[in-house]
Short mmCIF file of C-alpha atoms (C1' of nucleotides) and ligand atoms in Angstrom, two decimals:
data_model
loop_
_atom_site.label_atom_id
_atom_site.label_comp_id
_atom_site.label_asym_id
_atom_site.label_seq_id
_atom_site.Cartn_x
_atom_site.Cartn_y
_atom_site.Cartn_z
CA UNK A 1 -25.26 13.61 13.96
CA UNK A 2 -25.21 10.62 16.14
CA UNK A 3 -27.42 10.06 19.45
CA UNK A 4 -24.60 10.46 22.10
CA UNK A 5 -26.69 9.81 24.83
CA UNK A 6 -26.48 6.23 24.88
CA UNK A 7 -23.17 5.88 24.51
CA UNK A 8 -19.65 5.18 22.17
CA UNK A 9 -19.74 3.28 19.13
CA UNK A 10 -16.76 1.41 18.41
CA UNK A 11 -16.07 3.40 15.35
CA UNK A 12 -15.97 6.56 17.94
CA UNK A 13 -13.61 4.66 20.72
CA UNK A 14 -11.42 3.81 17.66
CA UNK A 15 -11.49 7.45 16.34
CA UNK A 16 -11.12 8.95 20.17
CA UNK A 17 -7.93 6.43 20.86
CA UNK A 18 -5.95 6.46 17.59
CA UNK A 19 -7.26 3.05 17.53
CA UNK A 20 -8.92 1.09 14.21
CA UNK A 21 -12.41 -0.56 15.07
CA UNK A 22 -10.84 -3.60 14.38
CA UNK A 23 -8.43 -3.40 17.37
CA UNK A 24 -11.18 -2.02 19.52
CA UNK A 25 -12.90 -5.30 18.86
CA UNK A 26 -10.02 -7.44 19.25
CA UNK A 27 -9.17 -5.99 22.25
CA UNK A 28 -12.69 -7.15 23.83
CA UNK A 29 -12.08 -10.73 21.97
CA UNK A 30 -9.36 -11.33 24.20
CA UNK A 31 -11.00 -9.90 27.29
CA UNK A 32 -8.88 -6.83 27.49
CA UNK A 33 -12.19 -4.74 26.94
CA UNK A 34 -15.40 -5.92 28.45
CA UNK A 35 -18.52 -6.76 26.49
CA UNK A 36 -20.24 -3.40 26.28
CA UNK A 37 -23.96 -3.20 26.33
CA UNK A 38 -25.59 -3.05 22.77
CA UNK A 39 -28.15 -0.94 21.41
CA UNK A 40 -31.71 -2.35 19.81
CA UNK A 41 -30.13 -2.53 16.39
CA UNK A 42 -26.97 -4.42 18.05
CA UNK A 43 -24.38 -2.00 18.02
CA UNK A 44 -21.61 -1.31 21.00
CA UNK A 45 -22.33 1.05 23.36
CA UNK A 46 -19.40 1.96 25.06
CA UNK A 47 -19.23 4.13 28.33
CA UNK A 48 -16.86 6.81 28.40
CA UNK A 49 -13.81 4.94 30.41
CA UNK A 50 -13.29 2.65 28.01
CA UNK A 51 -11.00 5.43 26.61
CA UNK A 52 -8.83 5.27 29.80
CA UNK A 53 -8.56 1.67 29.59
CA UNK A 54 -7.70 1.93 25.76
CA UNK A 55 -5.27 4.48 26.42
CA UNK A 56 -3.41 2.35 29.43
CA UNK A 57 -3.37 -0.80 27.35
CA UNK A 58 -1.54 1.51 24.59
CA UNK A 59 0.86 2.46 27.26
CA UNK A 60 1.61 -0.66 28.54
CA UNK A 61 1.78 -2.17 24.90
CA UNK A 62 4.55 0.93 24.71
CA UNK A 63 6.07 -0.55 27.89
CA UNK A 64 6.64 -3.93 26.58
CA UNK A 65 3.65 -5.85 28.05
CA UNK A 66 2.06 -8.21 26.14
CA UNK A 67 -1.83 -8.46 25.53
CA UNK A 68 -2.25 -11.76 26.85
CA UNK A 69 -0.63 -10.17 30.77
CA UNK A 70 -2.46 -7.04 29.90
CA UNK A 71 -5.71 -9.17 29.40
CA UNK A 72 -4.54 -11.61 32.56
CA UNK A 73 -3.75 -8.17 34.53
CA UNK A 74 -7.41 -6.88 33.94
CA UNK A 75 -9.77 -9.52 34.61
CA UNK A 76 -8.05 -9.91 37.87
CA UNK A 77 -8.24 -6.69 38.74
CA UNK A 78 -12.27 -6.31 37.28
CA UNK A 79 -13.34 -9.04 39.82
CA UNK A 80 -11.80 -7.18 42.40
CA UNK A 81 -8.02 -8.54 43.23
CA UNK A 82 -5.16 -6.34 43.20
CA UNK A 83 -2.65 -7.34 40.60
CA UNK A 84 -0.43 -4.35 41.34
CA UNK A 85 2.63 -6.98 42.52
CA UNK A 86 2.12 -8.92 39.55
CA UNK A 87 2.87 -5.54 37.42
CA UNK A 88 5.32 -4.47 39.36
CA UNK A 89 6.90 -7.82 38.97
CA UNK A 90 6.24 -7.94 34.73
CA UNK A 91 7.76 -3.93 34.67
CA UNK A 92 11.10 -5.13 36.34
CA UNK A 93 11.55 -7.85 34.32
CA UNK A 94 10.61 -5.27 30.82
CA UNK A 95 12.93 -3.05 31.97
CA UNK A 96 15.77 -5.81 32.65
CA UNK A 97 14.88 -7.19 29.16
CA UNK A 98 15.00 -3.47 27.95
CA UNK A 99 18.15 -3.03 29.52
CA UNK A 100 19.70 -5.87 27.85
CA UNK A 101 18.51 -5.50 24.81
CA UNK A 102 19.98 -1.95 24.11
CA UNK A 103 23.02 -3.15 25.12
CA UNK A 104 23.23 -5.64 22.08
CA UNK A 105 22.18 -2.86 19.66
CA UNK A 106 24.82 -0.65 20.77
CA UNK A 107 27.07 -3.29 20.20
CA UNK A 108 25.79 -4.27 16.76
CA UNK A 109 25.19 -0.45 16.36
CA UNK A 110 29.21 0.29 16.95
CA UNK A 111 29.91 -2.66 14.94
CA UNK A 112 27.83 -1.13 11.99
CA UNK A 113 29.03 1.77 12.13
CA UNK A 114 33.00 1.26 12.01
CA UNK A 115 31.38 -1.47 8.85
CA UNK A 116 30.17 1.31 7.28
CA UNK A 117 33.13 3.43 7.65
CA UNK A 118 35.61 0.94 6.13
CA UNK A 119 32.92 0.14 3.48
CA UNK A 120 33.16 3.44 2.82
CA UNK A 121 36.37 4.32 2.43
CA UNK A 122 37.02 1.17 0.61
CA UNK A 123 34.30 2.22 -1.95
CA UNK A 124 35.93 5.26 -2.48
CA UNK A 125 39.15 4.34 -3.70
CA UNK A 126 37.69 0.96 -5.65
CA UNK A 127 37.56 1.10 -9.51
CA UNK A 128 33.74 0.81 -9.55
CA UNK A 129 33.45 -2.23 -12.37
CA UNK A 130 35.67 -4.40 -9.97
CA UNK A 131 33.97 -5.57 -6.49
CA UNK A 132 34.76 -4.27 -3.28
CA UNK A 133 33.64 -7.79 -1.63
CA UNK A 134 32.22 -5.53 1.25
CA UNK A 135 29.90 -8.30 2.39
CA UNK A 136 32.59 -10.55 2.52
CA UNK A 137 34.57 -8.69 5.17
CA UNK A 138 31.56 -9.44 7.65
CA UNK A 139 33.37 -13.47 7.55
CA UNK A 140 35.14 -14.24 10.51
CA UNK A 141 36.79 -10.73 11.79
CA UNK A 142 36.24 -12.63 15.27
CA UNK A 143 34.69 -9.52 16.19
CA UNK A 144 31.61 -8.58 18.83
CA UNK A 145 28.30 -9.04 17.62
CA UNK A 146 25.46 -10.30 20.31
CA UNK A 147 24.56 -13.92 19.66
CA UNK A 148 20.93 -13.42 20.35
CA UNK A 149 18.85 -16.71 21.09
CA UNK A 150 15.75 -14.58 22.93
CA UNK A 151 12.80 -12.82 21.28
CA UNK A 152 12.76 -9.05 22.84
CA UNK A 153 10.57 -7.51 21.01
CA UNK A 154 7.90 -4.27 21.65
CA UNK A 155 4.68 -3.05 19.91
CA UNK A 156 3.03 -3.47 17.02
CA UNK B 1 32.01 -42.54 10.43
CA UNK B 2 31.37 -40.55 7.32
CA UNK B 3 33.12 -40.79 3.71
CA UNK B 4 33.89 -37.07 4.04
CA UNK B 5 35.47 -36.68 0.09
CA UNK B 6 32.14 -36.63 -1.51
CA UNK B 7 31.13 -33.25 0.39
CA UNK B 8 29.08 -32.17 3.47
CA UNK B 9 25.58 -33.05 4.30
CA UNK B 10 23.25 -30.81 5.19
CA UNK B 11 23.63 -31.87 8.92
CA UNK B 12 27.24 -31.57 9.03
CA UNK B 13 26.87 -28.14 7.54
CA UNK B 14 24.27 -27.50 10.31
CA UNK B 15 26.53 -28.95 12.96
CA UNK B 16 29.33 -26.49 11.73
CA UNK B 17 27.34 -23.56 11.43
CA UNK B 18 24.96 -23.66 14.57
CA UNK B 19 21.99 -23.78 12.66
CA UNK B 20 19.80 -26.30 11.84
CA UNK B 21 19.41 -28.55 8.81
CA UNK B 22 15.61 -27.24 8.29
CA UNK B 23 17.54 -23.59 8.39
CA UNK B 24 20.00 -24.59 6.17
CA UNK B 25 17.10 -26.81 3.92
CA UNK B 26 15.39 -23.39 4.25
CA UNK B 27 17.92 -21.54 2.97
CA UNK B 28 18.60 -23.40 -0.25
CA UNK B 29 14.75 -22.61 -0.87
CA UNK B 30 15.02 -19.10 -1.29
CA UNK B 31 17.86 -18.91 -2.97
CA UNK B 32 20.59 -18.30 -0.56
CA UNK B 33 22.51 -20.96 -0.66
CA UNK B 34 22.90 -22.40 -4.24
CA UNK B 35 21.60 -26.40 -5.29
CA UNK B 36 24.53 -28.39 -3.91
CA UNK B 37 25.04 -31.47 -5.77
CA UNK B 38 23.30 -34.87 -4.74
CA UNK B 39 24.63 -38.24 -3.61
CA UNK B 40 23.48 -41.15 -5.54
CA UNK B 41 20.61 -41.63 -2.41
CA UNK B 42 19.93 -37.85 -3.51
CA UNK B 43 21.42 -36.14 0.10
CA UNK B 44 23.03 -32.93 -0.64
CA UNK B 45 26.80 -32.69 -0.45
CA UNK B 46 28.03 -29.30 0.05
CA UNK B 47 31.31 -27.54 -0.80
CA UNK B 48 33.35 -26.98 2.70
CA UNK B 49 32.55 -22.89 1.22
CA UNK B 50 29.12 -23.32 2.18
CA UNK B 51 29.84 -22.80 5.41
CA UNK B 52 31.24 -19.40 4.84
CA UNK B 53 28.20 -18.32 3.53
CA UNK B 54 26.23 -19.42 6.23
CA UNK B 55 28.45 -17.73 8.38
CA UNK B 56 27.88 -14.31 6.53
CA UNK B 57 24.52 -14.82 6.36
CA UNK B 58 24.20 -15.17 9.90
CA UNK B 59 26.22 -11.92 10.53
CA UNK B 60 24.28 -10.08 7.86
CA UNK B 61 21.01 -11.13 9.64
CA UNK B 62 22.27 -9.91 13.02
CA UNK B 63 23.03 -6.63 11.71
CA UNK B 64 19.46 -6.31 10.32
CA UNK B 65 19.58 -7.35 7.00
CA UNK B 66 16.84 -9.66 5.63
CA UNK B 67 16.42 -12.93 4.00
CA UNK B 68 14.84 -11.22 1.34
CA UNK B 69 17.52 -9.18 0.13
CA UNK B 70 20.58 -11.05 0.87
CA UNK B 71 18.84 -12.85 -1.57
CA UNK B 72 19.26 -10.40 -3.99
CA UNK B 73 21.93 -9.85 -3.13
CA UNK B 74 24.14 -12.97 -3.34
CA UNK B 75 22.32 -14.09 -6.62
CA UNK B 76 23.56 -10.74 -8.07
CA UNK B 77 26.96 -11.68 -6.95
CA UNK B 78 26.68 -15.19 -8.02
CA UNK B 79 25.66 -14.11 -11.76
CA UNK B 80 29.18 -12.23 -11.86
CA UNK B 81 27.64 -8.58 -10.78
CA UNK B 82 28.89 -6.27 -8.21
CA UNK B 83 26.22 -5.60 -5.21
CA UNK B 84 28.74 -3.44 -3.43
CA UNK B 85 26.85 -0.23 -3.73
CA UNK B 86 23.94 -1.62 -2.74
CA UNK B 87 25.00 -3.47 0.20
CA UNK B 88 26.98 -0.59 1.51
CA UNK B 89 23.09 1.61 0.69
CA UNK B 90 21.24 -1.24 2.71
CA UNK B 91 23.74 -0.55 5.68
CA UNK B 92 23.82 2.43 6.24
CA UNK B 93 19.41 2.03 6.30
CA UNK B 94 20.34 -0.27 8.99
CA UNK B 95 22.39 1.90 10.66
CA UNK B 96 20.19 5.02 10.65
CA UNK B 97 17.30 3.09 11.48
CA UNK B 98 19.23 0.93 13.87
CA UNK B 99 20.31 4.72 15.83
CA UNK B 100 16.71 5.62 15.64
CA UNK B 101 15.47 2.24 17.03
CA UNK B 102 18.15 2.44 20.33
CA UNK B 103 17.08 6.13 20.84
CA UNK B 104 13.37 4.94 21.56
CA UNK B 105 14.60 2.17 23.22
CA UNK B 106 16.41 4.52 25.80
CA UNK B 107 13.27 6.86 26.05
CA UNK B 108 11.52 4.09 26.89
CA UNK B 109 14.02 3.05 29.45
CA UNK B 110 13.76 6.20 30.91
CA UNK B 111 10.31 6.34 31.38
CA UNK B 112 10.41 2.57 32.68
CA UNK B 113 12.96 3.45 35.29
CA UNK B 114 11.26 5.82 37.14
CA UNK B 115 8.08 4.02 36.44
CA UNK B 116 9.38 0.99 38.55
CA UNK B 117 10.75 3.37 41.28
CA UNK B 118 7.73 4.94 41.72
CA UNK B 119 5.53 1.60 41.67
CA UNK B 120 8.10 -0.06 44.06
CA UNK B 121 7.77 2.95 46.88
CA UNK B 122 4.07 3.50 46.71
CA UNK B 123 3.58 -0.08 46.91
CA UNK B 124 5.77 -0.47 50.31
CA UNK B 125 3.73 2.23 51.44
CA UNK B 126 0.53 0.57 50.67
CA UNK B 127 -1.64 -1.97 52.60
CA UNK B 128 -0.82 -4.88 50.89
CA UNK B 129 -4.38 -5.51 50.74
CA UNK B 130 -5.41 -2.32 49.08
CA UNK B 131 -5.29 -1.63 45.27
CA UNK B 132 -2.01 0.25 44.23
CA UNK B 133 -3.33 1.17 41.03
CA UNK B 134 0.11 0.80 39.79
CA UNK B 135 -1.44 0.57 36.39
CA UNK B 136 -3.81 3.14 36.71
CA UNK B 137 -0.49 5.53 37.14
CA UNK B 138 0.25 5.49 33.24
CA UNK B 139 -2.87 6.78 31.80
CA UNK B 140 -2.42 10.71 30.77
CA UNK B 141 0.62 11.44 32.72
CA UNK B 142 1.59 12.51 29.30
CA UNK B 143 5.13 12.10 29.34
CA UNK B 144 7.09 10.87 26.65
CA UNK B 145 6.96 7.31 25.01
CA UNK B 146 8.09 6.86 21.62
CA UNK B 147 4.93 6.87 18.98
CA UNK B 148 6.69 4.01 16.79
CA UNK B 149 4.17 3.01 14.27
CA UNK B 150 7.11 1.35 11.99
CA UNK B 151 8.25 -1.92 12.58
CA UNK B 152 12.23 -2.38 13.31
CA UNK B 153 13.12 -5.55 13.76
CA UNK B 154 15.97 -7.92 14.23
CA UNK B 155 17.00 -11.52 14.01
CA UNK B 156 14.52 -13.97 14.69
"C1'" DC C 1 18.61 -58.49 7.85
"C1'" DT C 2 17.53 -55.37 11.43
"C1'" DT C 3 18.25 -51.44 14.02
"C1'" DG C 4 18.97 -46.70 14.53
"C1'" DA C 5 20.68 -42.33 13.04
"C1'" DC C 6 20.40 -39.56 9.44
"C1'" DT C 7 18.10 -37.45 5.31
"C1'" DC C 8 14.53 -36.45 1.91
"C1'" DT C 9 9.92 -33.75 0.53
"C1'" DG C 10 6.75 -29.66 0.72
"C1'" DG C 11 3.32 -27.77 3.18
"C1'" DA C 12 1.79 -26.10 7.61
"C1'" DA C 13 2.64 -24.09 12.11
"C1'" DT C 14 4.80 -20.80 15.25
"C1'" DC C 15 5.40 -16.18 17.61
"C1'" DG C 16 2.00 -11.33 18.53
"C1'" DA C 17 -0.55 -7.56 17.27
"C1'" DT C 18 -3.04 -5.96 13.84
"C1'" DT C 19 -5.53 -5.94 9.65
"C1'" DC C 20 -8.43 -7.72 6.08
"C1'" DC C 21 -12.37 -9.99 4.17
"C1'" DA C 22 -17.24 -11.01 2.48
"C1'" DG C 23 -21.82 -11.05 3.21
"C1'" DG C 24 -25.06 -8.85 5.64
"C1'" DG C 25 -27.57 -5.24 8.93
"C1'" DT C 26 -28.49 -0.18 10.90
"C1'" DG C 27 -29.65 4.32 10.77
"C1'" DC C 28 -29.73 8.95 9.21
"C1'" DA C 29 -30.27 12.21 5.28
"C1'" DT C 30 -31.51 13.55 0.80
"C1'" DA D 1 -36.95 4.70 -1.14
"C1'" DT D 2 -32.32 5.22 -2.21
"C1'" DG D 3 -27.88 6.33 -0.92
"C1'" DC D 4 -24.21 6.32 2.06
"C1'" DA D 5 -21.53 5.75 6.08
"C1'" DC D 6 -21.21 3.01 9.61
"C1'" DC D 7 -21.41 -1.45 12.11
"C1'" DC D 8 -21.89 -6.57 12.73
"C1'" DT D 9 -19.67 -11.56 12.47
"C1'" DG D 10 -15.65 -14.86 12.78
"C1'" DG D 11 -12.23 -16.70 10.33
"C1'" DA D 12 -8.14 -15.88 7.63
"C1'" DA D 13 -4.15 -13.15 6.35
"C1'" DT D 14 -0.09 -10.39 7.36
"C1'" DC D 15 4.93 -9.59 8.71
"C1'" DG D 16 9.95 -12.88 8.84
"C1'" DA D 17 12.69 -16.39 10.27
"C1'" DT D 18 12.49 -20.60 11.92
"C1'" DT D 19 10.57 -24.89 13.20
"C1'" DC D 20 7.59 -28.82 12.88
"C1'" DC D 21 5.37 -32.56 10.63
"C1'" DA D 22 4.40 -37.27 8.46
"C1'" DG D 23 5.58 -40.51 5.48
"C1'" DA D 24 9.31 -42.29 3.05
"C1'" DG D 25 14.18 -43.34 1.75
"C1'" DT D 26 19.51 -43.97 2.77
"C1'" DC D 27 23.23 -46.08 4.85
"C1'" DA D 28 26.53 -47.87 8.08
"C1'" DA D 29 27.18 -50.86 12.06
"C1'" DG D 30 26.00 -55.04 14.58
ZN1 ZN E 1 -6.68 9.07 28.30
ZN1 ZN E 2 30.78 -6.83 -2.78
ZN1 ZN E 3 33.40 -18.90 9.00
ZN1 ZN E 4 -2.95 -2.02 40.65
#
DNA sequence: CTTGACTCTGGAATCGATTCCAGGGTGCAT
DNA sequence: ATGCACCCTGGAATCGATTCCAGAGTCAAG
């Protein structure tokens, strides 16, 4: 049994938030969690709403946001401010991104799957010791495939 | 000007391509593009095919293959073998993973769109001076983001 | 010849979130 | 007092594709 009085250990905050201790402690490395008091033999002794904060950073992680605004987002709003415009502000542009971005993997997804189709079919009626050159027919058919420069990228 | 007979340097095929000679430098180090041939000063001087295969690597890598296995793949072919089947295999991965990847992606959407409607009329209504708590609003509501815990990834 | 644009090498850095590591304490129960 | 599970530290590693770097060499034009 452990002495719950005095609060979480980080193994327990992990354990409670689907979470390895190793995150848990990253997360306060990078001032997303705050240093929690310690007990005598120099453990962390975390108060119960670190959960809630774990579980929004999770979200927001979900959501596209990136720990360095989650981390930005927090300290302003632990001394106080009101950072609510600047998340606003970070959710349109995550959704805009979000919007564009499955719009170029439905493209490359209805390109794939027409490639498939002819591969296919193409398979299907080649004598199997001769080569079907599928990867070849990706060479200049002209065709529609997004010419991504930009990183959009989400969680872990 | 250039004595084009001799073959293409790795710029040129850069310049043709729309990559860059460290890409294409890269490339020749794991084993996608083969050892061109050298100049007496020791630059490489491609074969005007090269560029063909840099063009279907680039495709292959926007539709989600990797590096690593177009690799593979294009040394089996080189050595004379057929990599049809397995290409056509690797694909349709792609594909299913690609479907699964967009389906999140929408979810996500989803949630995000009525996340920013919601932020954007509670915060008209709010004293600009007051805390929103716009984050606050996506701890527990329990609705539905995607879990991902695998990584799908495309392009760089 | 000198300048300047290009190329060579291979190893390191980048992006972001997470994980891993070794060497060393803590704390509770047999 | 011995075991065992947990926790501490901070720095390095991971994933993949690309880029960057320094120090050196090539080559054509002026
Ligand atoms: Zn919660
Ligand atoms: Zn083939
Ligand atoms: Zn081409
Ligand atoms: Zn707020």
């Amino acid at each position: 049994m452990v002495g719950n009085g005095a609060g979480l250990r980080s193994g327990q905050v992990a354990e409670m938030t689907g979470v390895s201790p190793d995150t848990i402690r990253h997360y306060e490395r990078i001032g997303i969690l705050p240093h929690p008091p310690r007990s005598c033999g120099g453990y962390r002794l975390y108060s119960a709403d670190v959960i809630e904060r774990v579980h929004l950073v999770r979200r927001a992680l979900q959501l596209g946001f990136t720990l360095a605004e989650l981390s930005e987002i927090l300290r302003v709003r632990d001394k106080g401010g009101i950072p609510c415009r600047r998340v606003l502000h970070l959710a349109e542009e995550k959704l805009r991104s979000l919007e564009h971005q499955i719009a170029e993997l439905r493209q490359t997804q209805t390109y794939m799957k027409s490639l498939v189709r002819q591969w296919r079919s193409k398979l299907a009626l080649t004598d199997p010791s001769s080569k079907a050159l599928l990867l070849h027919s990706l060479i200049d058919d002209g065709s529609s495939l997004p010419n991504t420069k930009k990183k959009l990228r989400r969680r872990k």
